Amino acid sequence: MMTMFALILSVNLAMPAVMHEVPCQYCKLMVVQNTETQDNEVVLQFGNKRIEYRCVYCAIADSPRYSMDIIIYAPSEKVGEPVIILRKDGKWSTRSEKAVFINKFKEHAHCAELSRAFHTKEAFDAYVEKHKVEEPKALKLDELVAAILKPKDKQ
């Protein structure tokens, strides 16, 4: 019995770590995994619970289902340094005073590339140029939230 356990343990330890592919809670498309050069996973946290989303739009659009305070970790231009979005007592804010957002996708298949956060307008401009985004608009957090959470009959 001990030999079988040792064999299973050694096989499991020898296997490389497998990426954790999950569907987005909101759009149901697969969450785009982080890479060495770009973070992609958006995380919404309340209490000790963490939920992964495909993009900033999906996390904010799904936020009304949570009545408590939330934190959204939005991937930015800097790997490992997300833009922190807070909703406390129903009020939205960000820890980065200069943060701007892009929300330019037409189909959710492109939301991971076109619904993102940036620490500065300069980082936004560099991303837009690199990815050749047509007619980009840098949004402040209040503009982003208003656009995403607008009443359904006005969309």
JSON list of C-alpha atoms in Angstrom, two decimals:
[
{"chain": "A", "resi": 1, "resn": "MET", "atom": "CA", "xyz": [0.00, 0.00, 0.00]},
{"chain": "A", "resi": 2, "resn": "MET", "atom": "CA", "xyz": [2.78, 2.42, 0.91]},
{"chain": "A", "resi": 3, "resn": "THR", "atom": "CA", "xyz": [4.55, 1.68, -2.38]},
{"chain": "A", "resi": 4, "resn": "MET", "atom": "CA", "xyz": [1.39, 2.54, -4.36]},
{"chain": "A", "resi": 5, "resn": "PHE", "atom": "CA", "xyz": [1.05, 5.82, -2.45]},
{"chain": "A", "resi": 6, "resn": "ALA", "atom": "CA", "xyz": [4.71, 6.68, -3.12]},
{"chain": "A", "resi": 7, "resn": "LEU", "atom": "CA", "xyz": [4.25, 5.91, -6.82]},
{"chain": "A", "resi": 8, "resn": "ILE", "atom": "CA", "xyz": [1.15, 8.12, -7.12]},
{"chain": "A", "resi": 9, "resn": "LEU", "atom": "CA", "xyz": [2.84, 10.93, -5.20]},
{"chain": "A", "resi": 10, "resn": "SER", "atom": "CA", "xyz": [5.98, 10.80, -7.36]},
{"chain": "A", "resi": 11, "resn": "VAL", "atom": "CA", "xyz": [3.93, 10.84, -10.60]},
{"chain": "A", "resi": 12, "resn": "ASN", "atom": "CA", "xyz": [1.86, 13.81, -9.38]},
{"chain": "A", "resi": 13, "resn": "LEU", "atom": "CA", "xyz": [4.94, 15.76, -8.31]},
{"chain": "A", "resi": 14, "resn": "ALA", "atom": "CA", "xyz": [6.69, 15.07, -11.61]},
{"chain": "A", "resi": 15, "resn": "MET", "atom": "CA", "xyz": [3.80, 16.44, -13.66]},
{"chain": "A", "resi": 16, "resn": "PRO", "atom": "CA", "xyz": [4.02, 20.14, -14.56]},
{"chain": "A", "resi": 17, "resn": "ALA", "atom": "CA", "xyz": [1.47, 22.46, -13.04]},
{"chain": "A", "resi": 18, "resn": "VAL", "atom": "CA", "xyz": [-1.69, 22.55, -15.13]},
{"chain": "A", "resi": 19, "resn": "MET", "atom": "CA", "xyz": [-3.30, 25.91, -15.90]},
{"chain": "A", "resi": 20, "resn": "HIS", "atom": "CA", "xyz": [-6.66, 26.38, -14.25]},
{"chain": "A", "resi": 21, "resn": "GLU", "atom": "CA", "xyz": [-8.98, 27.08, -17.14]},
{"chain": "A", "resi": 22, "resn": "VAL", "atom": "CA", "xyz": [-12.39, 28.24, -15.98]},
{"chain": "A", "resi": 23, "resn": "PRO", "atom": "CA", "xyz": [-15.36, 29.89, -17.65]},
{"chain": "A", "resi": 24, "resn": "CYS", "atom": "CA", "xyz": [-16.12, 33.51, -16.86]},
{"chain": "A", "resi": 25, "resn": "GLN", "atom": "CA", "xyz": [-18.95, 33.87, -14.34]},
{"chain": "A", "resi": 26, "resn": "TYR", "atom": "CA", "xyz": [-20.60, 36.49, -16.54]},
{"chain": "A", "resi": 27, "resn": "CYS", "atom": "CA", "xyz": [-20.06, 35.79, -20.26]},
{"chain": "A", "resi": 28, "resn": "LYS", "atom": "CA", "xyz": [-19.29, 32.06, -19.86]},
{"chain": "A", "resi": 29, "resn": "LEU", "atom": "CA", "xyz": [-16.31, 32.25, -22.25]},
{"chain": "A", "resi": 30, "resn": "MET", "atom": "CA", "xyz": [-13.04, 30.85, -20.95]},
{"chain": "A", "resi": 31, "resn": "VAL", "atom": "CA", "xyz": [-10.98, 33.22, -18.79]},
{"chain": "A", "resi": 32, "resn": "VAL", "atom": "CA", "xyz": [-7.84, 34.19, -20.70]},
{"chain": "A", "resi": 33, "resn": "GLN", "atom": "CA", "xyz": [-4.84, 33.09, -18.68]},
{"chain": "A", "resi": 34, "resn": "ASN", "atom": "CA", "xyz": [-1.99, 35.36, -17.64]},
{"chain": "A", "resi": 35, "resn": "THR", "atom": "CA", "xyz": [1.22, 35.18, -19.64]},
{"chain": "A", "resi": 36, "resn": "GLU", "atom": "CA", "xyz": [4.78, 36.17, -18.79]},
{"chain": "A", "resi": 37, "resn": "THR", "atom": "CA", "xyz": [4.30, 39.51, -20.54]},
{"chain": "A", "resi": 38, "resn": "GLN", "atom": "CA", "xyz": [0.66, 40.35, -19.80]},
{"chain": "A", "resi": 39, "resn": "ASP", "atom": "CA", "xyz": [-1.86, 39.74, -17.04]},
{"chain": "A", "resi": 40, "resn": "ASN", "atom": "CA", "xyz": [-5.35, 38.89, -18.27]},
{"chain": "A", "resi": 41, "resn": "GLU", "atom": "CA", "xyz": [-7.31, 37.38, -15.39]},
{"chain": "A", "resi": 42, "resn": "VAL", "atom": "CA", "xyz": [-9.69, 39.75, -13.62]},
{"chain": "A", "resi": 43, "resn": "VAL", "atom": "CA", "xyz": [-10.53, 38.82, -10.03]},
{"chain": "A", "resi": 44, "resn": "LEU", "atom": "CA", "xyz": [-13.50, 40.01, -8.00]},
{"chain": "A", "resi": 45, "resn": "GLN", "atom": "CA", "xyz": [-13.12, 39.50, -4.25]},
{"chain": "A", "resi": 46, "resn": "PHE", "atom": "CA", "xyz": [-15.59, 39.77, -1.40]},
{"chain": "A", "resi": 47, "resn": "GLY", "atom": "CA", "xyz": [-14.57, 38.53, 2.01]},
{"chain": "A", "resi": 48, "resn": "ASN", "atom": "CA", "xyz": [-12.38, 35.46, 1.42]},
{"chain": "A", "resi": 49, "resn": "LYS", "atom": "CA", "xyz": [-14.14, 34.52, -1.84]},
{"chain": "A", "resi": 50, "resn": "ARG", "atom": "CA", "xyz": [-12.34, 35.18, -5.15]},
{"chain": "A", "resi": 51, "resn": "ILE", "atom": "CA", "xyz": [-14.07, 34.85, -8.53]},
{"chain": "A", "resi": 52, "resn": "GLU", "atom": "CA", "xyz": [-12.27, 35.03, -11.90]},
{"chain": "A", "resi": 53, "resn": "TYR", "atom": "CA", "xyz": [-13.66, 36.97, -14.85]},
{"chain": "A", "resi": 54, "resn": "ARG", "atom": "CA", "xyz": [-12.62, 37.36, -18.47]},
{"chain": "A", "resi": 55, "resn": "CYS", "atom": "CA", "xyz": [-12.46, 41.17, -18.43]},
{"chain": "A", "resi": 56, "resn": "VAL", "atom": "CA", "xyz": [-13.19, 44.31, -16.42]},
{"chain": "A", "resi": 57, "resn": "TYR", "atom": "CA", "xyz": [-16.59, 44.67, -18.12]},
{"chain": "A", "resi": 58, "resn": "CYS", "atom": "CA", "xyz": [-17.66, 41.18, -17.00]},
{"chain": "A", "resi": 59, "resn": "ALA", "atom": "CA", "xyz": [-16.64, 41.78, -13.37]},
{"chain": "A", "resi": 60, "resn": "ILE", "atom": "CA", "xyz": [-18.43, 45.13, -13.12]},
{"chain": "A", "resi": 61, "resn": "ALA", "atom": "CA", "xyz": [-21.51, 43.88, -15.01]},
{"chain": "A", "resi": 62, "resn": "ASP", "atom": "CA", "xyz": [-21.78, 40.94, -12.59]},
{"chain": "A", "resi": 63, "resn": "SER", "atom": "CA", "xyz": [-21.15, 43.07, -9.47]},
{"chain": "A", "resi": 64, "resn": "PRO", "atom": "CA", "xyz": [-24.82, 43.92, -8.69]},
{"chain": "A", "resi": 65, "resn": "ARG", "atom": "CA", "xyz": [-25.38, 40.33, -7.59]},
{"chain": "A", "resi": 66, "resn": "TYR", "atom": "CA", "xyz": [-23.04, 40.96, -4.62]},
{"chain": "A", "resi": 67, "resn": "SER", "atom": "CA", "xyz": [-24.54, 43.27, -2.03]},
{"chain": "A", "resi": 68, "resn": "MET", "atom": "CA", "xyz": [-21.40, 43.57, 0.08]},
{"chain": "A", "resi": 69, "resn": "ASP", "atom": "CA", "xyz": [-18.21, 45.58, -0.49]},
{"chain": "A", "resi": 70, "resn": "ILE", "atom": "CA", "xyz": [-16.04, 44.20, -3.30]},
{"chain": "A", "resi": 71, "resn": "ILE", "atom": "CA", "xyz": [-12.53, 44.56, -4.68]},
{"chain": "A", "resi": 72, "resn": "ILE", "atom": "CA", "xyz": [-11.74, 44.02, -8.36]},
{"chain": "A", "resi": 73, "resn": "TYR", "atom": "CA", "xyz": [-8.17, 43.31, -9.40]},
{"chain": "A", "resi": 74, "resn": "ALA", "atom": "CA", "xyz": [-8.04, 44.54, -13.00]},
{"chain": "A", "resi": 75, "resn": "PRO", "atom": "CA", "xyz": [-5.05, 43.56, -15.13]},
{"chain": "A", "resi": 76, "resn": "SER", "atom": "CA", "xyz": [-2.97, 46.56, -16.13]},
{"chain": "A", "resi": 77, "resn": "GLU", "atom": "CA", "xyz": [-0.01, 47.34, -18.35]},
{"chain": "A", "resi": 78, "resn": "LYS", "atom": "CA", "xyz": [2.28, 46.09, -15.56]},
{"chain": "A", "resi": 79, "resn": "VAL", "atom": "CA", "xyz": [2.50, 42.36, -14.92]},
{"chain": "A", "resi": 80, "resn": "GLY", "atom": "CA", "xyz": [1.70, 41.66, -11.26]},
{"chain": "A", "resi": 81, "resn": "GLU", "atom": "CA", "xyz": [0.41, 45.20, -10.61]},
{"chain": "A", "resi": 82, "resn": "PRO", "atom": "CA", "xyz": [-3.34, 45.31, -11.20]},
{"chain": "A", "resi": 83, "resn": "VAL", "atom": "CA", "xyz": [-5.44, 48.43, -10.96]},
{"chain": "A", "resi": 84, "resn": "ILE", "atom": "CA", "xyz": [-7.44, 48.00, -7.74]},
{"chain": "A", "resi": 85, "resn": "ILE", "atom": "CA", "xyz": [-11.12, 48.92, -8.08]},
{"chain": "A", "resi": 86, "resn": "LEU", "atom": "CA", "xyz": [-13.20, 49.16, -4.91]},
{"chain": "A", "resi": 87, "resn": "ARG", "atom": "CA", "xyz": [-16.92, 49.30, -4.28]},
{"chain": "A", "resi": 88, "resn": "LYS", "atom": "CA", "xyz": [-17.50, 50.28, -0.66]},
{"chain": "A", "resi": 89, "resn": "ASP", "atom": "CA", "xyz": [-20.95, 51.20, 0.62]},
{"chain": "A", "resi": 90, "resn": "GLY", "atom": "CA", "xyz": [-22.13, 51.34, -2.99]},
{"chain": "A", "resi": 91, "resn": "LYS", "atom": "CA", "xyz": [-19.46, 53.90, -4.01]},
{"chain": "A", "resi": 92, "resn": "TRP", "atom": "CA", "xyz": [-16.88, 53.02, -6.67]},
{"chain": "A", "resi": 93, "resn": "SER", "atom": "CA", "xyz": [-13.25, 54.14, -6.43]},
{"chain": "A", "resi": 94, "resn": "THR", "atom": "CA", "xyz": [-9.76, 53.11, -7.44]},
{"chain": "A", "resi": 95, "resn": "ARG", "atom": "CA", "xyz": [-6.46, 53.22, -5.60]},
{"chain": "A", "resi": 96, "resn": "SER", "atom": "CA", "xyz": [-4.75, 54.65, -8.69]},
{"chain": "A", "resi": 97, "resn": "GLU", "atom": "CA", "xyz": [-5.71, 58.30, -9.05]},
{"chain": "A", "resi": 98, "resn": "LYS", "atom": "CA", "xyz": [-4.56, 58.41, -12.68]},
{"chain": "A", "resi": 99, "resn": "ALA", "atom": "CA", "xyz": [-6.16, 55.10, -13.70]},
{"chain": "A", "resi": 100, "resn": "VAL", "atom": "CA", "xyz": [-8.01, 54.95, -17.01]},
{"chain": "A", "resi": 101, "resn": "PHE", "atom": "CA", "xyz": [-9.90, 52.15, -18.71]},
{"chain": "A", "resi": 102, "resn": "ILE", "atom": "CA", "xyz": [-10.66, 50.94, -22.18]},
{"chain": "A", "resi": 103, "resn": "ASN", "atom": "CA", "xyz": [-13.99, 49.32, -22.94]},
{"chain": "A", "resi": 104, "resn": "LYS", "atom": "CA", "xyz": [-14.10, 49.05, -26.70]},
{"chain": "A", "resi": 105, "resn": "PHE", "atom": "CA", "xyz": [-15.14, 45.49, -27.62]},
{"chain": "A", "resi": 106, "resn": "LYS", "atom": "CA", "xyz": [-18.12, 44.65, -29.83]},
{"chain": "A", "resi": 107, "resn": "GLU", "atom": "CA", "xyz": [-18.18, 40.91, -29.04]},
{"chain": "A", "resi": 108, "resn": "HIS", "atom": "CA", "xyz": [-17.19, 39.17, -25.82]},
{"chain": "A", "resi": 109, "resn": "ALA", "atom": "CA", "xyz": [-14.68, 37.12, -27.80]},
{"chain": "A", "resi": 110, "resn": "HIS", "atom": "CA", "xyz": [-12.53, 40.28, -27.74]},
{"chain": "A", "resi": 111, "resn": "CYS", "atom": "CA", "xyz": [-13.34, 41.59, -24.26]},
{"chain": "A", "resi": 112, "resn": "ALA", "atom": "CA", "xyz": [-10.10, 40.37, -22.64]},
{"chain": "A", "resi": 113, "resn": "GLU", "atom": "CA", "xyz": [-8.11, 42.58, -25.02]},
{"chain": "A", "resi": 114, "resn": "LEU", "atom": "CA", "xyz": [-10.47, 45.55, -25.11]},
{"chain": "A", "resi": 115, "resn": "SER", "atom": "CA", "xyz": [-11.86, 45.91, -21.59]},
{"chain": "A", "resi": 116, "resn": "ARG", "atom": "CA", "xyz": [-8.79, 46.59, -19.48]},
{"chain": "A", "resi": 117, "resn": "ALA", "atom": "CA", "xyz": [-7.27, 48.97, -16.94]},
{"chain": "A", "resi": 118, "resn": "PHE", "atom": "CA", "xyz": [-4.18, 51.18, -17.06]},
{"chain": "A", "resi": 119, "resn": "HIS", "atom": "CA", "xyz": [-2.37, 53.04, -14.30]},
{"chain": "A", "resi": 120, "resn": "THR", "atom": "CA", "xyz": [-1.88, 56.09, -16.54]},
{"chain": "A", "resi": 121, "resn": "LYS", "atom": "CA", "xyz": [-3.16, 57.66, -19.77]},
{"chain": "A", "resi": 122, "resn": "GLU", "atom": "CA", "xyz": [0.33, 57.20, -21.22]},
{"chain": "A", "resi": 123, "resn": "ALA", "atom": "CA", "xyz": [0.11, 53.43, -20.65]},
{"chain": "A", "resi": 124, "resn": "PHE", "atom": "CA", "xyz": [-3.36, 53.47, -22.27]},
{"chain": "A", "resi": 125, "resn": "ASP", "atom": "CA", "xyz": [-1.95, 55.33, -25.30]},
{"chain": "A", "resi": 126, "resn": "ALA", "atom": "CA", "xyz": [0.92, 52.84, -25.66]},
{"chain": "A", "resi": 127, "resn": "TYR", "atom": "CA", "xyz": [-1.49, 49.87, -25.49]},
{"chain": "A", "resi": 128, "resn": "VAL", "atom": "CA", "xyz": [-3.85, 51.45, -28.04]},
{"chain": "A", "resi": 129, "resn": "GLU", "atom": "CA", "xyz": [-0.96, 52.09, -30.43]},
{"chain": "A", "resi": 130, "resn": "LYS", "atom": "CA", "xyz": [0.54, 48.61, -30.01]},
{"chain": "A", "resi": 131, "resn": "HIS", "atom": "CA", "xyz": [-2.82, 46.85, -30.51]},
{"chain": "A", "resi": 132, "resn": "LYS", "atom": "CA", "xyz": [-4.10, 49.26, -33.18]},
{"chain": "A", "resi": 133, "resn": "VAL", "atom": "CA", "xyz": [-7.38, 49.97, -31.37]},
{"chain": "A", "resi": 134, "resn": "GLU", "atom": "CA", "xyz": [-9.75, 51.97, -33.55]},
{"chain": "A", "resi": 135, "resn": "GLU", "atom": "CA", "xyz": [-11.36, 55.09, -32.08]},
{"chain": "A", "resi": 136, "resn": "PRO", "atom": "CA", "xyz": [-10.11, 54.52, -28.52]},
{"chain": "A", "resi": 137, "resn": "LYS", "atom": "CA", "xyz": [-11.48, 56.44, -25.58]},
{"chain": "A", "resi": 138, "resn": "ALA", "atom": "CA", "xyz": [-9.78, 56.55, -22.18]},
{"chain": "A", "resi": 139, "resn": "LEU", "atom": "CA", "xyz": [-12.53, 56.27, -19.57]},
{"chain": "A", "resi": 140, "resn": "LYS", "atom": "CA", "xyz": [-12.39, 57.31, -15.94]},
{"chain": "A", "resi": 141, "resn": "LEU", "atom": "CA", "xyz": [-13.82, 54.76, -13.50]},
{"chain": "A", "resi": 142, "resn": "ASP", "atom": "CA", "xyz": [-17.15, 56.58, -13.08]},
{"chain": "A", "resi": 143, "resn": "GLU", "atom": "CA", "xyz": [-17.63, 56.67, -16.88]},
{"chain": "A", "resi": 144, "resn": "LEU", "atom": "CA", "xyz": [-16.81, 52.97, -17.17]},
{"chain": "A", "resi": 145, "resn": "VAL", "atom": "CA", "xyz": [-19.18, 51.95, -14.39]},
{"chain": "A", "resi": 146, "resn": "ALA", "atom": "CA", "xyz": [-21.98, 54.15, -15.76]},
{"chain": "A", "resi": 147, "resn": "ALA", "atom": "CA", "xyz": [-21.58, 52.66, -19.25]},
{"chain": "A", "resi": 148, "resn": "ILE", "atom": "CA", "xyz": [-21.59, 49.08, -17.98]},
{"chain": "A", "resi": 149, "resn": "LEU", "atom": "CA", "xyz": [-24.34, 49.39, -15.37]},
{"chain": "A", "resi": 150, "resn": "LYS", "atom": "CA", "xyz": [-26.71, 51.61, -17.35]},
{"chain": "A", "resi": 151, "resn": "PRO", "atom": "CA", "xyz": [-30.33, 50.45, -17.19]},
{"chain": "A", "resi": 152, "resn": "LYS", "atom": "CA", "xyz": [-31.06, 47.65, -19.68]},
{"chain": "A", "resi": 153, "resn": "ASP", "atom": "CA", "xyz": [-33.76, 49.65, -21.49]},
{"chain": "A", "resi": 154, "resn": "LYS", "atom": "CA", "xyz": [-31.19, 52.35, -22.42]},
{"chain": "A", "resi": 155, "resn": "GLN", "atom": "CA", "xyz": [-28.57, 50.04, -23.93]}
]
